[in-house]
Short mmCIF file of C-alpha atoms (C1' of nucleotides) in Angstrom, two decimals:
data_model
loop_
_atom_site.label_atom_id
_atom_site.label_comp_id
_atom_site.label_asym_id
_atom_site.label_seq_id
_atom_site.Cartn_x
_atom_site.Cartn_y
_atom_site.Cartn_z
CA UNK R 1 118.72 102.19 140.47
CA UNK R 2 117.83 99.73 138.63
CA UNK R 3 117.63 96.65 140.77
CA UNK R 4 114.36 94.97 141.48
CA UNK R 5 113.80 94.40 145.15
CA UNK R 6 115.48 91.29 146.38
CA UNK R 7 113.42 88.16 146.38
CA UNK R 8 111.01 87.21 149.09
CA UNK R 9 112.60 86.48 152.42
CA UNK R 10 114.57 89.64 152.89
CA UNK R 11 113.24 92.23 155.34
CA UNK R 12 113.47 94.99 152.82
CA UNK R 13 110.43 97.18 152.20
CA UNK R 14 109.16 97.04 148.65
CA UNK R 15 110.00 100.07 146.60
CA UNK R 16 106.93 101.96 145.51
CA UNK R 17 107.60 101.18 141.88
CA UNK R 18 107.87 97.47 142.62
CA UNK R 19 104.68 97.51 144.64
CA UNK R 20 102.81 99.25 141.86
CA UNK R 21 104.21 96.82 139.29
CA UNK R 22 103.17 93.81 141.28
CA UNK R 23 99.72 95.12 141.97
CA UNK R 24 98.97 96.06 138.40
CA UNK R 25 100.49 92.87 137.06
CA UNK R 26 98.49 90.78 139.52
CA UNK R 27 95.28 92.56 138.62
CA UNK R 28 95.89 92.06 134.93
CA UNK R 29 96.73 88.38 135.35
CA UNK R 30 93.74 87.69 137.59
CA UNK R 31 91.38 89.55 135.28
CA UNK R 32 90.44 92.41 137.58
CA UNK R 33 91.88 94.69 134.92
CA UNK R 34 90.23 93.20 131.87
CA UNK R 35 91.75 92.96 128.40
CA UNK R 36 91.19 96.26 126.65
CA UNK R 37 90.72 98.21 129.86
CA UNK R 38 91.88 101.82 129.47
CA UNK R 39 93.86 103.25 132.37
CA UNK R 40 95.24 106.65 133.19
CA UNK R 41 98.49 107.32 134.89
CA UNK R 42 97.15 109.81 137.42
CA UNK R 43 94.15 107.75 138.41
CA UNK R 44 96.18 104.55 138.83
CA UNK R 45 98.84 106.33 140.89
CA UNK R 46 96.12 107.60 143.19
CA UNK R 47 94.32 104.26 143.38
CA UNK R 48 97.49 102.37 144.25
CA UNK R 49 98.78 105.06 146.57
CA UNK R 50 102.09 105.99 144.94
CA UNK R 51 103.20 109.08 143.15
CA UNK R 52 103.37 109.23 139.38
CA UNK R 53 107.06 108.52 139.11
CA UNK R 54 107.04 104.96 140.40
CA UNK R 55 103.73 104.34 138.66
CA UNK R 56 105.34 105.27 135.37
CA UNK R 57 108.18 102.89 136.05
CA UNK R 58 105.73 100.11 136.76
CA UNK R 59 103.83 100.82 133.58
CA UNK R 60 107.00 100.88 131.52
CA UNK R 61 107.78 97.40 132.78
CA UNK R 62 104.28 96.19 132.03
CA UNK R 63 104.67 97.57 128.51
CA UNK R 64 107.89 95.61 128.15
CA UNK R 65 106.01 92.53 129.41
CA UNK R 66 103.40 93.00 126.72
CA UNK R 67 100.65 93.21 129.30
CA UNK R 68 99.80 96.81 128.55
CA UNK R 69 100.25 99.07 125.56
CA UNK R 70 100.47 102.83 125.42
CA UNK R 71 97.58 104.68 123.85
CA UNK R 72 97.87 107.71 121.64
CA UNK R 73 97.10 110.85 123.56
CA UNK R 74 96.49 109.62 127.03
CA UNK R 75 96.99 106.65 129.21
CA UNK R 76 97.58 103.04 128.49
CA UNK R 77 95.47 99.94 128.14
CA UNK R 78 95.57 96.28 129.00
CA UNK R 79 96.39 94.23 125.93
CA UNK R 80 93.56 92.35 124.35
CA UNK R 81 93.21 88.61 124.05
CA UNK R 82 91.69 87.36 120.83
CA UNK R 83 91.48 83.95 119.27
CA UNK R 84 94.09 85.15 116.79
CA UNK R 85 96.41 86.21 119.57
CA UNK R 86 96.01 82.82 121.23
CA UNK R 87 97.00 81.07 118.00
CA UNK R 88 99.94 83.38 117.63
CA UNK R 89 101.10 82.83 121.17
CA UNK R 90 100.92 79.08 120.73
CA UNK R 91 102.99 79.28 117.57
CA UNK R 92 105.71 81.05 119.51
CA UNK R 93 105.22 78.77 122.48
CA UNK R 94 105.71 75.72 120.33
CA UNK R 95 108.97 76.97 118.88
CA UNK R 96 110.36 77.77 122.30
CA UNK R 97 109.10 74.78 124.25
CA UNK R 98 110.14 72.26 121.65
CA UNK R 99 113.64 73.74 121.63
CA UNK R 100 113.74 73.87 125.42
CA UNK R 101 112.61 70.28 125.81
CA UNK R 102 115.19 69.08 123.29
CA UNK R 103 117.92 70.84 125.21
CA UNK R 104 116.61 69.65 128.57
CA UNK R 105 116.55 66.05 127.32
CA UNK R 106 120.16 66.49 126.26
CA UNK R 107 121.56 68.38 129.26
CA UNK R 108 119.41 67.14 132.13
CA UNK R 109 120.31 65.73 135.47
CA UNK R 110 118.01 62.67 135.48
CA UNK R 111 117.55 62.56 139.25
CA UNK R 112 115.57 65.78 139.26
CA UNK R 113 113.13 64.46 136.71
CA UNK R 114 112.93 61.05 138.36
CA UNK R 115 111.66 62.79 141.49
CA UNK R 116 109.17 64.76 139.47
CA UNK R 117 108.00 61.59 137.75
CA UNK R 118 107.04 60.11 141.08
CA UNK R 119 104.75 63.03 141.73
CA UNK R 120 103.19 62.96 138.27
CA UNK R 121 102.42 59.25 138.52
CA UNK R 122 100.03 60.18 141.32
CA UNK R 123 98.43 63.02 139.40
CA UNK R 124 95.12 61.24 138.65
CA UNK R 125 94.46 60.64 142.35
CA UNK R 126 95.43 64.20 143.06
CA UNK R 127 93.04 65.52 140.46
CA UNK R 128 90.23 63.53 142.10
CA UNK R 129 90.70 65.48 145.31
CA UNK R 130 88.90 68.61 144.21
CA UNK R 131 90.26 72.10 144.26
CA UNK R 132 93.10 71.46 146.66
CA UNK R 133 94.27 68.60 144.49
CA UNK R 134 94.06 70.66 141.34
CA UNK R 135 95.99 73.43 143.03
CA UNK R 136 98.71 71.00 144.04
CA UNK R 137 98.74 69.71 140.47
CA UNK R 138 99.39 73.19 139.12
CA UNK R 139 102.26 73.57 141.55
CA UNK R 140 103.71 70.39 140.11
CA UNK R 141 103.48 71.91 136.64
CA UNK R 142 105.39 74.91 137.93
CA UNK R 143 108.03 72.61 139.36
CA UNK R 144 108.37 70.82 136.04
CA UNK R 145 108.77 74.14 134.25
CA UNK R 146 111.43 75.23 136.72
CA UNK R 147 113.29 71.96 136.26
CA UNK R 148 113.24 72.31 132.48
CA UNK R 149 114.41 75.92 132.72
CA UNK R 150 117.31 74.88 134.91
CA UNK R 151 118.24 71.97 132.66
CA UNK R 152 118.19 74.15 129.55
CA UNK R 153 120.99 76.40 130.86
CA UNK R 154 120.15 79.19 128.47
CA UNK R 155 119.07 82.52 129.95
CA UNK R 156 117.88 83.90 126.62
CA UNK R 157 115.62 80.94 125.98
CA UNK R 158 114.34 80.84 129.56
CA UNK R 159 113.58 84.56 129.41
CA UNK R 160 111.57 84.10 126.25
CA UNK R 161 109.70 81.17 127.82
CA UNK R 162 108.84 83.24 130.85
CA UNK R 163 107.45 85.99 128.70
CA UNK R 164 105.20 83.45 127.00
CA UNK R 165 104.03 82.06 130.32
CA UNK R 166 102.95 85.48 131.45
CA UNK R 167 100.51 85.66 128.60
CA UNK R 168 99.46 82.04 129.06
CA UNK R 169 98.41 82.77 132.62
CA UNK R 170 95.80 85.16 131.32
CA UNK R 171 94.58 82.73 128.71
CA UNK R 172 94.25 79.92 131.21
CA UNK R 173 92.05 82.14 133.32
CA UNK R 174 89.72 82.56 130.39
CA UNK R 175 89.45 78.86 129.76
CA UNK R 176 87.10 76.82 131.88
CA UNK R 177 88.73 74.06 133.86
CA UNK R 178 88.14 70.71 132.20
CA UNK R 179 88.76 67.62 134.37
CA UNK R 180 89.14 65.27 131.41
CA UNK R 181 91.67 67.55 129.86
CA UNK R 182 93.63 67.85 133.08
CA UNK R 183 93.91 64.06 133.31
CA UNK R 184 95.03 63.80 129.71
CA UNK R 185 97.53 66.59 130.23
CA UNK R 186 98.98 64.80 133.24
CA UNK R 187 99.61 61.74 131.06
CA UNK R 188 101.21 63.93 128.40
CA UNK R 189 103.50 65.49 131.00
CA UNK R 190 104.47 62.05 132.22
CA UNK R 191 105.50 61.03 128.72
CA UNK R 192 107.55 64.21 128.35
CA UNK R 193 109.28 63.54 131.65
CA UNK R 194 110.04 59.97 130.60
CA UNK R 195 111.57 61.21 127.37
CA UNK R 196 113.74 63.65 129.29
CA UNK R 197 114.86 60.94 131.72
CA UNK R 198 115.69 58.70 128.79
CA UNK R 199 117.71 61.49 127.20
CA UNK R 200 115.68 61.26 124.00
CA UNK R 201 115.36 64.80 122.56
CA UNK R 202 113.29 63.75 119.58
CA UNK R 203 110.66 61.91 121.62
CA UNK R 204 110.55 64.78 124.09
CA UNK R 205 110.06 67.28 121.28
CA UNK R 206 107.27 65.34 119.65
CA UNK R 207 105.50 64.67 122.92
CA UNK R 208 105.67 68.37 123.69
CA UNK R 209 104.32 69.27 120.30
CA UNK R 210 101.34 67.00 120.82
CA UNK R 211 100.78 68.29 124.33
CA UNK R 212 100.71 71.87 123.10
CA UNK R 213 98.36 71.03 120.28
CA UNK R 214 95.91 69.37 122.65
CA UNK R 215 96.23 72.24 125.05
CA UNK R 216 95.40 74.74 122.31
CA UNK R 217 92.40 72.72 121.15
CA UNK R 218 91.14 72.57 124.71
CA UNK R 219 91.62 76.29 125.34
CA UNK R 220 89.84 77.22 122.13
CA UNK R 221 86.96 74.86 122.86
CA UNK R 222 86.53 76.35 126.31
CA UNK R 223 86.52 79.87 124.94
CA UNK R 224 84.04 78.83 122.27
CA UNK R 225 81.66 77.47 124.88
CA UNK R 226 81.95 80.64 126.90
CA UNK R 227 81.17 82.71 123.84
CA UNK R 228 78.15 80.58 123.11
CA UNK R 229 76.99 80.97 126.69
CA UNK R 230 77.19 84.74 126.32
CA UNK R 231 75.06 84.82 123.20
CA UNK R 232 71.94 86.91 123.73
CA UNK D 1 102.35 108.71 127.93
CA UNK D 2 103.41 106.04 126.75
CA UNK D 3 103.75 106.32 123.04
CA UNK D 4 107.09 106.30 121.36
CA UNK D 5 107.55 109.21 119.06
CA UNK D 6 105.99 108.64 115.70
CA UNK D 7 108.20 107.13 113.07
CA UNK D 8 110.58 109.11 110.95
CA UNK D 9 109.01 111.53 108.58
CA UNK D 10 106.87 113.46 111.00
CA UNK D 11 108.02 116.92 112.01
CA UNK D 12 107.68 116.16 115.69
CA UNK D 13 110.60 116.85 117.99
CA UNK D 14 111.95 113.78 119.70
CA UNK D 15 111.03 113.49 123.31
CA UNK D 16 114.02 113.66 125.59
CA UNK D 17 113.48 110.09 126.72
CA UNK D 18 113.39 108.85 123.15
CA UNK D 19 116.52 110.78 122.25
CA UNK D 20 118.37 109.35 125.22
CA UNK D 21 117.18 105.84 124.37
CA UNK D 22 118.32 106.10 120.79
CA UNK D 23 121.67 107.54 121.67
CA UNK D 24 122.48 104.96 124.32
CA UNK D 25 121.17 102.14 122.18
CA UNK D 26 123.19 103.30 119.22
CA UNK D 27 126.34 103.59 121.29
CA UNK D 28 125.86 100.12 122.70
CA UNK D 29 125.21 98.59 119.29
CA UNK D 30 128.18 100.34 117.67
CA UNK D 31 130.50 99.38 120.50
CA UNK D 32 131.22 102.86 121.83
CA UNK D 33 129.75 101.63 125.09
CA UNK D 34 131.54 98.36 125.39
CA UNK D 35 130.16 95.15 126.89
CA UNK D 36 130.59 95.33 130.64
CA UNK D 37 130.85 99.13 130.71
CA UNK D 38 129.53 100.55 133.99
CA UNK D 39 127.39 103.66 133.71
CA UNK D 40 125.82 106.02 136.20
CA UNK D 41 122.49 107.65 135.83
CA UNK D 42 123.61 111.14 136.74
CA UNK D 43 126.70 111.12 134.53
CA UNK D 44 124.82 109.79 131.50
CA UNK D 45 122.01 112.29 131.92
CA UNK D 46 124.57 115.07 131.94
CA UNK D 47 126.53 113.64 129.01
CA UNK D 48 123.45 113.26 126.85
CA UNK D 49 121.95 116.56 127.97
CA UNK D 50 118.66 115.44 129.50
CA UNK D 51 117.44 115.38 133.04
CA UNK D 52 117.38 112.22 135.08
CA UNK D 53 113.74 111.42 134.49
CA UNK D 54 113.91 110.75 130.75
CA UNK D 55 117.30 109.11 131.20
CA UNK D 56 115.73 106.67 133.61
CA UNK D 57 113.00 105.89 131.11
CA UNK D 58 115.55 105.25 128.43
CA UNK D 59 117.53 102.95 130.71
CA UNK D 60 114.42 101.03 131.70
CA UNK D 61 113.79 100.32 128.04
CA UNK D 62 117.37 99.26 127.48
CA UNK D 63 117.01 96.91 130.43
CA UNK D 64 113.91 95.44 128.83
CA UNK D 65 115.89 95.08 125.59
CA UNK D 66 118.56 93.12 127.44
CA UNK D 67 121.23 95.62 126.38
CA UNK D 68 121.93 96.82 129.91
CA UNK D 69 121.44 95.35 133.34
CA UNK D 70 121.03 97.13 136.66
CA UNK D 71 123.84 96.83 139.14
CA UNK D 72 123.46 96.45 142.86
CA UNK D 73 124.00 99.73 144.62
CA UNK D 74 124.58 102.13 141.83
CA UNK D 75 124.18 102.48 138.16
CA UNK D 76 123.80 100.02 135.36
CA UNK D 77 126.10 98.28 132.94
CA UNK D 78 126.16 97.16 129.33
CA UNK D 79 125.52 93.43 129.09
CA UNK D 80 128.49 91.26 128.36
CA UNK D 81 129.05 89.14 125.29
CA UNK D 82 130.70 85.83 125.94
CA UNK D 83 131.15 82.75 123.80
CA UNK D 84 128.55 81.09 126.02
CA UNK D 85 126.09 83.90 125.44
CA UNK D 86 126.62 83.63 121.68
CA UNK D 87 125.82 79.92 121.79
CA UNK D 88 122.76 80.60 123.88
CA UNK D 89 121.53 83.32 121.59
CA UNK D 90 121.94 81.05 118.58
CA UNK D 91 119.93 78.31 120.30
CA UNK D 92 117.08 80.73 120.75
CA UNK D 93 117.58 82.19 117.30
CA UNK D 94 117.33 78.76 115.75
CA UNK D 95 114.05 77.96 117.46
CA UNK D 96 112.51 81.23 116.39
CA UNK D 97 113.86 81.49 112.85
CA UNK D 98 113.03 77.92 111.97
CA UNK D 99 109.47 78.46 113.15
CA UNK D 100 109.25 81.78 111.35
CA UNK D 101 110.54 80.33 108.10
CA UNK D 102 108.12 77.43 108.27
CA UNK D 103 105.25 79.85 108.71
CA UNK D 104 106.52 82.18 106.02
CA UNK D 105 106.79 79.30 103.58
CA UNK D 106 103.19 78.42 104.38
CA UNK D 107 101.60 81.88 104.43
CA UNK D 108 103.73 83.83 101.97
CA UNK D 109 102.80 85.92 99.02
CA UNK D 110 105.25 84.51 96.45
CA UNK D 111 105.61 87.72 94.46
CA UNK D 112 107.42 89.48 97.30
CA UNK D 113 109.99 86.73 97.53
CA UNK D 114 110.32 86.42 93.76
CA UNK D 115 111.41 90.07 93.70
CA UNK D 116 113.85 89.47 96.49
CA UNK D 117 115.21 86.45 94.70
CA UNK D 118 116.17 88.61 91.73
CA UNK D 119 118.27 90.77 94.01
CA UNK D 120 119.93 87.84 95.74
CA UNK D 121 120.89 86.22 92.46
CA UNK D 122 123.14 89.22 91.89
CA UNK D 123 124.64 89.12 95.37
CA UNK D 124 128.05 87.73 94.32
CA UNK D 125 128.64 90.65 91.93
CA UNK D 126 127.47 93.03 94.61
CA UNK D 127 129.87 91.57 97.14
CA UNK D 128 132.73 92.13 94.69
CA UNK D 129 132.07 95.87 94.72
CA UNK D 130 133.75 96.58 98.02
CA UNK D 131 132.21 98.35 100.96
CA UNK D 132 129.33 99.92 99.09
CA UNK D 133 128.35 96.53 97.70
CA UNK D 134 128.56 94.90 101.09
CA UNK D 135 126.43 97.65 102.55
CA UNK D 136 123.81 97.12 99.87
CA UNK D 137 123.95 93.40 100.58
CA UNK D 138 123.17 93.97 104.24
CA UNK D 139 120.21 96.11 103.22
CA UNK D 140 118.95 93.17 101.17
CA UNK D 141 119.23 90.97 104.26
CA UNK D 142 117.12 93.52 106.13
CA UNK D 143 114.56 93.44 103.36
CA UNK D 144 114.42 89.65 103.48
CA UNK D 145 113.91 89.76 107.22
CA UNK D 146 111.13 92.31 106.83
CA UNK D 147 109.47 90.16 104.20
CA UNK D 148 109.61 87.09 106.41
CA UNK D 149 108.25 89.07 109.37
CA UNK D 150 105.34 90.26 107.28
CA UNK D 151 104.64 86.80 105.89
CA UNK D 152 104.67 85.24 109.34
CA UNK D 153 101.71 87.36 110.54
CA UNK D 154 102.48 86.73 114.17
CA UNK D 155 103.37 89.76 116.30
CA UNK D 156 104.57 87.66 119.21
CA UNK D 157 107.00 85.74 117.06
CA UNK D 158 108.17 88.83 115.21
CA UNK D 159 108.73 90.64 118.49
CA UNK D 160 110.87 87.79 119.77
CA UNK D 161 112.84 87.74 116.52
CA UNK D 162 113.49 91.45 116.78
CA UNK D 163 114.80 91.07 120.28
CA UNK D 164 117.22 88.43 119.03
CA UNK D 165 118.36 90.64 116.17
CA UNK D 166 119.25 93.40 118.57
CA UNK D 167 121.77 91.17 120.25
CA UNK D 168 122.98 89.79 116.94
CA UNK D 169 123.88 93.27 115.79
CA UNK D 170 126.42 93.49 118.57
CA UNK D 171 127.82 90.09 117.85
CA UNK D 172 128.19 90.83 114.17
CA UNK D 173 130.22 93.89 115.06
CA UNK D 174 132.62 91.70 116.98
CA UNK D 175 133.08 89.33 114.13
CA UNK D 176 135.46 90.26 111.36
CA UNK D 177 133.91 90.49 107.96
CA UNK D 178 134.75 87.40 105.93
CA UNK D 179 134.21 87.64 102.15
CA UNK D 180 134.06 83.89 101.60
CA UNK D 181 131.44 83.58 104.31
CA UNK D 182 129.38 86.40 102.86
CA UNK D 183 129.29 84.66 99.49
CA UNK D 184 128.30 81.36 101.05
CA UNK D 185 125.62 83.10 103.12
CA UNK D 186 124.18 84.68 99.99
CA UNK D 187 123.79 81.22 98.46
CA UNK D 188 122.17 79.97 101.64
CA UNK D 189 119.73 82.87 101.59
CA UNK D 190 118.90 82.13 97.98
CA UNK D 191 118.03 78.56 98.86
CA UNK D 192 115.84 79.73 101.73
CA UNK D 193 114.03 82.15 99.40
CA UNK D 194 113.50 79.38 96.86
CA UNK D 195 112.01 77.15 99.52
CA UNK D 196 109.64 79.93 100.59
CA UNK D 197 108.60 80.59 97.00
CA UNK D 198 107.98 76.87 96.52
CA UNK D 199 105.88 76.82 99.68
CA UNK D 200 108.01 74.04 101.17
CA UNK D 201 108.18 74.62 104.93
CA UNK D 202 110.39 71.62 105.60
CA UNK D 203 113.05 72.60 103.06
CA UNK D 204 112.94 76.19 104.29
CA UNK D 205 113.38 75.06 107.88
CA UNK D 206 116.33 72.81 107.11
CA UNK D 207 118.03 75.38 104.94
CA UNK D 208 117.63 77.91 107.72
CA UNK D 209 119.04 75.50 110.25
CA UNK D 210 122.13 74.98 108.11
CA UNK D 211 122.51 78.69 107.47
CA UNK D 212 122.43 79.45 111.18
CA UNK D 213 124.90 76.71 111.95
CA UNK D 214 127.37 78.04 109.38
CA UNK D 215 126.82 81.55 110.65
CA UNK D 216 127.60 80.50 114.20
CA UNK D 217 130.72 78.64 113.14
CA UNK D 218 131.89 81.70 111.25
CA UNK D 219 131.21 84.09 114.11
CA UNK D 220 133.04 81.89 116.60
CA UNK D 221 136.00 81.48 114.27
CA UNK D 222 136.26 85.24 113.83
CA UNK D 223 136.13 85.84 117.55
CA UNK D 224 138.72 83.14 118.10
CA UNK D 225 141.09 84.84 115.67
CA UNK D 226 140.56 88.16 117.38
CA UNK D 227 141.29 86.64 120.76
CA UNK D 228 144.46 85.12 119.39
CA UNK D 229 145.47 88.48 117.94
CA UNK D 230 145.02 90.09 121.35
CA UNK D 231 147.30 87.65 123.10
CA UNK D 232 150.27 89.46 124.67
"C1'" DA Y 1 70.64 116.46 114.17
"C1'" DT Y 2 75.28 117.49 112.90
"C1'" DT Y 3 79.47 120.02 112.64
"C1'" DG Y 4 82.94 123.33 113.91
"C1'" DC Y 5 85.18 126.32 117.08
"C1'" DG Y 6 86.90 128.17 121.28
"C1'" DG Y 7 87.60 127.80 126.11
"C1'" DT Y 8 88.39 124.90 129.99
"C1'" DT Y 9 89.98 120.93 132.13
"C1'" DT Y 10 92.78 117.05 132.42
"C1'" DC Y 11 96.82 114.57 131.36
"C1'" DT Y 12 101.64 113.85 130.15
"C1'" DG Y 13 106.78 114.80 129.79
"C1'" DT Y 14 110.20 116.79 132.21
"C1'" DA Y 15 112.95 119.25 135.75
"C1'" DT Y 16 114.20 119.55 140.28
"C1'" DA Y 17 114.17 119.19 145.39
"C1'" DC Y 18 114.44 116.15 149.23
"C1'" DA Y 19 115.36 112.09 152.00
"C1'" DC Y 20 117.64 107.98 152.27
"C1'" DA Y 21 121.08 104.49 150.59
"C1'" DA Y 22 125.56 103.30 148.99
"C1'" DT Y 23 130.30 104.26 148.25
"C1'" DC Y 24 134.68 106.30 149.10
"C1'" DG Y 25 138.55 108.15 151.53
"C1'" DC Y 26 141.03 108.68 155.60
"C1'" DA Y 27 142.60 107.80 160.19
"C1'" DA Y 28 143.13 104.65 163.97
"C1'" DT Y 29 144.10 100.13 165.55
"C1'" DC Y 30 145.99 95.60 165.51
"C1'" DG K 1 150.47 95.88 155.93
"C1'" DA K 2 145.65 94.68 156.70
"C1'" DT K 3 141.36 95.69 158.79
"C1'" DT K 4 137.79 98.45 160.75
"C1'" DG K 5 135.06 102.47 161.72
"C1'" DC K 6 133.46 106.99 160.74
"C1'" DG K 7 132.30 111.04 158.26
"C1'" DA K 8 131.83 113.13 153.75
"C1'" DT K 9 130.44 112.60 149.17
"C1'" DT K 10 127.85 110.71 145.56
"C1'" DG K 11 123.93 108.30 143.71
"C1'" DT K 12 119.11 106.63 143.73
"C1'" DG K 13 113.92 106.52 144.60
"C1'" DT K 14 110.33 109.41 145.03
"C1'" DA K 15 107.31 113.52 145.34
"C1'" DT K 16 105.92 117.54 143.29
"C1'" DA K 17 105.84 121.77 140.38
"C1'" DC K 18 105.60 123.56 135.83
"C1'" DA K 19 104.79 123.95 130.87
"C1'" DG K 20 102.81 122.20 126.96
"C1'" DA K 21 99.75 118.74 124.71
"C1'" DA K 22 95.51 116.48 124.31
"C1'" DA K 23 90.81 115.72 125.27
"C1'" DC K 24 86.42 117.27 126.55
"C1'" DC K 25 82.52 120.22 126.75
"C1'" DG K 26 79.40 123.81 125.62
"C1'" DC K 27 77.56 126.78 122.33
"C1'" DA K 28 76.50 128.65 117.88
"C1'" DA K 29 75.78 127.96 113.03
"C1'" DT K 30 74.02 125.10 109.42
#
DNA sequence: ATTGCGGTTTCTGTATACACAATCGCAATC
DNA sequence: GATTGCGATTGTGTATACAGAAACCGCAAT
């Protein structure tokens, strides 16, 4: 026990508990299991095709992730997403990302970020290419995050950032994709990268703060529109 | 499943998994299970007097807490504490506590902190009373933390702070108690409380930053002395 | 229509058995 | 002495049985 299955690439069959964890996590993140959804241990074990023991292990991990919460009496439920919880998450996100960017701007290997900069300079063209371009753009964001994580050299901080990103993934799903916002965000990322390359922690921190603020405004606006659309 | 046993005060027997969790956690935090200690599932289940199933649940939670890590092959081990890990934890702690203090200074109910201030004004006399006084002082620190958590009104942030405090408890155990430092820390806390009462987020943040820096310096100095004492 | 109670059903926490994986100890070989 | 291979032992992941807890449902009383 207690090792997660080795990363992709090894010909090792997934343990049942890992399979259950990944399935449930994926379904929560992609919205199939909606916020607030109530789930029972026996029914989920049967649906996924594992026995209760590995299902319980998967659920325990999802509880630790904050994606589900135990209910009194029976079962567990997918955690809710409210406007309040989005604000709260962004408050935590800001504290962590500003610290991470400061450290990355201090400790970085510039070459990594210089390569990333080249890609981000082309982001507007990429975003004009439709879905495939947008998908590639999101991969670039992931690469930037990975580079910052590596530059930070702090497992505690990176762990906390990853926990935040898990929740963000769900929130992003709720927010409608806004082309103008994506273009603006690309420019904000470029500025952050430039600050990191320049080794200027203060500029990097402030640029990140502004980026997060604009991101939050955009998310909330999108959710507001959706709510209005649902009005009966 | 998956509710932790109700808080103290209810006449409900502890579940085996909860009992195992508390015992292992307590032993890790008090140093009985030392950093790096390798443990086996079967032996710990027998030692604690539960079957493997609740022991596994307890260990999974300790893994989520960052207090133990799974080993390849067999068993699990208590996470190590290194000088690097202390630095890293303080980097995360600073990001979180500075954000929390800013929010507390903005959202607080002054009366709570005015009461706390009265207690902290007397801290020097308390610290002169030997072990009982020091113990009471640490309780006051806990009360201040609780008050800040409540003022922050952000479960994500409070959860992250609590995770950091778990690790800090171990580090504090390693550091020798230093009476001069305790007195200085009491003054630093008083300044932080005053900034919260005044509703000045910037002063509160800076005072917190300085307090954490001095705390880190003190911890590292204590560990350095201990290392020197251990030299053979 | 609402409430309370008892019986039934379903669910959870735990123990334990089983199959497979990992480790250890010992003997043989170089 | 160091290395390798093999069998025995120990440990882990999982399935399942059992006991107790919790929820649900039906019926009677108000």
